[in-house]
Amino acid sequence: MMAPEASELGIELRVLAESPEVCAAAVVPTSPVGDYTDLSTLREFARSVDVLTFDHEHVPTDHLRTLIRDAVAVHPGPEALLHAQDKIEMRRAVDRLGLPNPQWDAVRNPDELRTFGERTGWPVVLKTPRGGYDGKGVMLVDPEDVGSPEVADWFAKASDAGWTDGALLAEEKVEFSRELSALVARRPGGETCAWDVAESIQVDSVCDEVIVPAPEIDSQTADSAQQAALLLASELGVTGVMAAELFETPGRGPGFLVNELAMRPHNSGHWTQDGSVTSQFEQHLRAVLDLPLGSTDRLAQVTVMKNFLGGENQNLFSAYPAVMAEYPGAKIHTYGKSVRPGRKVGHINVTGPSDELTRLRQVAHGAATGIRDYRAQGQA
Ligand code: ADP
């Protein structure tokens, strides 16, 4: 999704694509295809660019360290990226910086998990420190589940993979009022910027809708959340865009706890394409190329972003005439991905005055549902 902004700025984007079918390869036709876990492939790719950046967090840290020794400009660098790759490292850093964490521990076996649950209360949220996304890698564990084969499998996986101490991350189950996202960007020299704090609504652990600014958020909570995200970005040496996903906890700590970090343009920042002077995609490019950052001012009082997942409609374009006619205020963004049930294939942005939030949400929902479920006449 960085391609339109790169093209606007005359920046040549090259993408190391996982396969010829991925949408990045369609958008950037010069993309070489290769395996990002293979060092020699990465080295060869790195020779063809001035700066290397990411749209996911899974490139092995050791490979990135090798590239840095080869004098490749890697942004964000591996020492920062580690905190988006490994949730135990992230929890340690949040503690070190004095920011609010849920109660947590790195547990190496079912006995340590039980001890944690007895100390903090059940159920416990058990997480694989690496490789999780959209709730895969998150399990709620009750006392009777501690000895289950599934929990044993997760411990075996953590130990086989040699993740941090072979451990899993155990967290208290936080009672939160909603989830928030504090989106920031940082240049290598230290310049930073922040967008307004967003509310992010999850369905089945997948981001479904984002509203910016988070409606009726306490102003001190919003300020502290922005400051926390900026501190994390500066102290971890992040370059590019970073999203701090937060739990809103009125009356506890500064009104929020840190959930996790993403160091790349993030789903909770897609609203910036139509709701901010500078989109997160343009800002990421500016930041990793060490260019001055753009304004994060909002273009409207409120922006609603609604994702749509693959559903009934296999040909999204077929829905355009009806959806565009009914919802002229909806900005449609699709990713060129093949449509599979449950796969994120696009999103809608709608902007307007804050006293019309209910209507703006209806427009975003209507347009997203229309594209997802549209059936052309005569279709079964
Ligand atoms: P992923 O890396 O898959 O996005 P997260 O750590 O963000 O995993 O967890 C997915 C979802 O699970 C969160 O959005 C939140 O709704 C819920 N969750 C995660 N950790 C906790 C926790 N400690 N307490 C309560 N809910 C949690």
PDB file of N, CA and C and ligand atoms in Angstrom, residues 87 102 125 127 132-136 138 171-174 176 179 202 205 245 247 259-260, ligand 1:
ATOM      1  N   LYS A  87       7.136 -10.652  21.711  1.00  0.00           N
ATOM      2  CA  LYS A  87       6.302  -9.978  22.711  1.00  0.00           C
ATOM      3  C   LYS A  87       6.924 -10.008  24.109  1.00  0.00           C
ATOM      4  N   PRO A 102       0.309  -4.885  31.471  1.00  0.00           N
ATOM      5  CA  PRO A 102      -0.466  -5.797  32.314  1.00  0.00           C
ATOM      6  C   PRO A 102       0.514  -6.622  33.157  1.00  0.00           C
ATOM      7  N   VAL A 125      -4.064 -15.160  29.854  1.00  0.00           N
ATOM      8  CA  VAL A 125      -3.893 -15.035  28.400  1.00  0.00           C
ATOM      9  C   VAL A 125      -2.494 -15.535  28.068  1.00  0.00           C
ATOM     10  N   LYS A 127       0.390 -16.420  25.268  1.00  0.00           N
ATOM     11  CA  LYS A 127       0.726 -15.984  23.903  1.00  0.00           C
ATOM     12  C   LYS A 127       2.035 -16.607  23.441  1.00  0.00           C
ATOM     13  N   GLY A 132       2.711 -14.570  15.981  1.00  0.00           N
ATOM     14  CA  GLY A 132       1.245 -14.476  16.063  1.00  0.00           C
ATOM     15  C   GLY A 132       0.730 -13.284  15.267  1.00  0.00           C
ATOM     16  N   TYR A 133      -0.485 -13.369  14.812  1.00  0.00           N
ATOM     17  CA  TYR A 133      -1.171 -12.223  14.209  1.00  0.00           C
ATOM     18  C   TYR A 133      -2.657 -12.522  14.225  1.00  0.00           C
ATOM     19  N   ASP A 134      -3.470 -11.463  14.205  1.00  0.00           N
ATOM     20  CA  ASP A 134      -4.932 -11.609  14.195  1.00  0.00           C
ATOM     21  C   ASP A 134      -5.407 -12.644  15.214  1.00  0.00           C
ATOM     22  N   GLY A 135      -4.801 -12.654  16.383  1.00  0.00           N
ATOM     23  CA  GLY A 135      -5.262 -13.539  17.463  1.00  0.00           C
ATOM     24  C   GLY A 135      -4.742 -14.963  17.370  1.00  0.00           C
ATOM     25  N   LYS A 136      -4.059 -15.297  16.235  1.00  0.00           N
ATOM     26  CA  LYS A 136      -3.453 -16.630  16.175  1.00  0.00           C
ATOM     27  C   LYS A 136      -2.196 -16.527  17.044  1.00  0.00           C
ATOM     28  N   VAL A 138      -2.747 -16.554  20.466  1.00  0.00           N
ATOM     29  CA  VAL A 138      -3.295 -16.070  21.738  1.00  0.00           C
ATOM     30  C   VAL A 138      -4.321 -17.099  22.222  1.00  0.00           C
ATOM     31  N   GLU A 171      -0.024 -13.498  30.387  1.00  0.00           N
ATOM     32  CA  GLU A 171      -0.502 -12.166  30.807  1.00  0.00           C
ATOM     33  C   GLU A 171      -1.795 -12.326  31.593  1.00  0.00           C
ATOM     34  N   GLU A 172      -2.023 -11.407  32.518  1.00  0.00           N
ATOM     35  CA  GLU A 172      -3.349 -11.346  33.148  1.00  0.00           C
ATOM     36  C   GLU A 172      -4.378 -11.006  32.074  1.00  0.00           C
ATOM     37  N   LYS A 173      -5.603 -11.444  32.257  1.00  0.00           N
ATOM     38  CA  LYS A 173      -6.668 -11.041  31.326  1.00  0.00           C
ATOM     39  C   LYS A 173      -7.147  -9.659  31.762  1.00  0.00           C
ATOM     40  N   VAL A 174      -6.811  -8.674  30.946  1.00  0.00           N
ATOM     41  CA  VAL A 174      -7.078  -7.280  31.308  1.00  0.00           C
ATOM     42  C   VAL A 174      -8.564  -6.953  31.107  1.00  0.00           C
ATOM     43  N   PHE A 176     -10.627  -4.279  30.037  1.00  0.00           N
ATOM     44  CA  PHE A 176     -10.455  -2.975  29.386  1.00  0.00           C
ATOM     45  C   PHE A 176     -11.790  -2.496  28.834  1.00  0.00           C
ATOM     46  N   GLU A 179     -10.158  -0.912  22.901  1.00  0.00           N
ATOM     47  CA  GLU A 179      -8.766  -0.932  22.454  1.00  0.00           C
ATOM     48  C   GLU A 179      -8.466   0.372  21.711  1.00  0.00           C
ATOM     49  N   GLN A 202     -12.201  -4.610  17.516  1.00  0.00           N
ATOM     50  CA  GLN A 202     -11.790  -5.929  17.023  1.00  0.00           C
ATOM     51  C   GLN A 202     -12.995  -6.858  16.999  1.00  0.00           C
ATOM     52  N   SER A 205     -10.704 -11.038  17.404  1.00  0.00           N
ATOM     53  CA  SER A 205      -9.272 -10.690  17.433  1.00  0.00           C
ATOM     54  C   SER A 205      -8.748 -10.108  16.124  1.00  0.00           C
ATOM     55  N   GLU A 245      -0.408  -0.565  20.203  1.00  0.00           N
ATOM     56  CA  GLU A 245      -1.775  -1.015  20.477  1.00  0.00           C
ATOM     57  C   GLU A 245      -1.959  -1.021  21.987  1.00  0.00           C
ATOM     58  N   PHE A 247      -4.723  -1.051  25.608  1.00  0.00           N
ATOM     59  CA  PHE A 247      -6.009  -1.324  26.251  1.00  0.00           C
ATOM     60  C   PHE A 247      -6.391  -0.076  27.045  1.00  0.00           C
ATOM     61  N   ASN A 259      -0.512  -3.042  24.866  1.00  0.00           N
ATOM     62  CA  ASN A 259      -0.740  -4.425  24.425  1.00  0.00           C
ATOM     63  C   ASN A 259       0.407  -4.903  23.553  1.00  0.00           C
ATOM     64  N   GLU A 260       0.590  -4.288  22.393  1.00  0.00           N
ATOM     65  CA  GLU A 260       1.722  -4.721  21.563  1.00  0.00           C
ATOM     66  C   GLU A 260       2.150  -3.606  20.612  1.00  0.00           C
TER      67      GLU A 260
HETATM   68  P1  ADP B   1      -2.031 -10.463  17.765  1.00  0.00           P
HETATM   69  O1  ADP B   1      -0.535 -10.369  17.714  1.00  0.00           O
HETATM   70  O2  ADP B   1      -2.568 -11.724  17.206  1.00  0.00           O
HETATM   71  O3  ADP B   1      -2.712  -9.205  17.260  1.00  0.00           O
HETATM   72  P2  ADP B   1      -2.691  -9.557  20.449  1.00  0.00           P
HETATM   73  O4  ADP B   1      -1.664  -9.673  21.518  1.00  0.00           O
HETATM   74  O5  ADP B   1      -2.959  -8.187  19.930  1.00  0.00           O
HETATM   75  O6  ADP B   1      -2.347 -10.596  19.321  1.00  0.00           O
HETATM   76  O7  ADP B   1      -4.066 -10.162  20.966  1.00  0.00           O
HETATM   77  C1  ADP B   1      -5.202 -10.280  20.134  1.00  0.00           C
HETATM   78  C2  ADP B   1      -6.432  -9.790  20.892  1.00  0.00           C
HETATM   79  O8  ADP B   1      -6.616 -10.574  22.080  1.00  0.00           O
HETATM   80  C3  ADP B   1      -6.309  -8.354  21.373  1.00  0.00           C
HETATM   81  O9  ADP B   1      -6.702  -7.453  20.389  1.00  0.00           O
HETATM   82  C4  ADP B   1      -7.242  -8.354  22.574  1.00  0.00           C
HETATM   83  O10 ADP B   1      -8.587  -8.189  22.154  1.00  0.00           O
HETATM   84  C5  ADP B   1      -7.066  -9.750  23.139  1.00  0.00           C
HETATM   85  N1  ADP B   1      -6.030  -9.730  24.202  1.00  0.00           N
HETATM   86  C6  ADP B   1      -4.697  -9.839  24.025  1.00  0.00           C
HETATM   87  N2  ADP B   1      -4.037  -9.771  25.204  1.00  0.00           N
HETATM   88  C7  ADP B   1      -4.974  -9.622  26.155  1.00  0.00           C
HETATM   89  C8  ADP B   1      -4.935  -9.489  27.584  1.00  0.00           C
HETATM   90  N3  ADP B   1      -3.788  -9.552  28.265  1.00  0.00           N
HETATM   91  N4  ADP B   1      -6.113  -9.318  28.219  1.00  0.00           N
HETATM   92  C9  ADP B   1      -7.288  -9.291  27.563  1.00  0.00           C
HETATM   93  N5  ADP B   1      -7.395  -9.424  26.224  1.00  0.00           N
HETATM   94  C10 ADP B   1      -6.266  -9.591  25.530  1.00  0.00           C
END
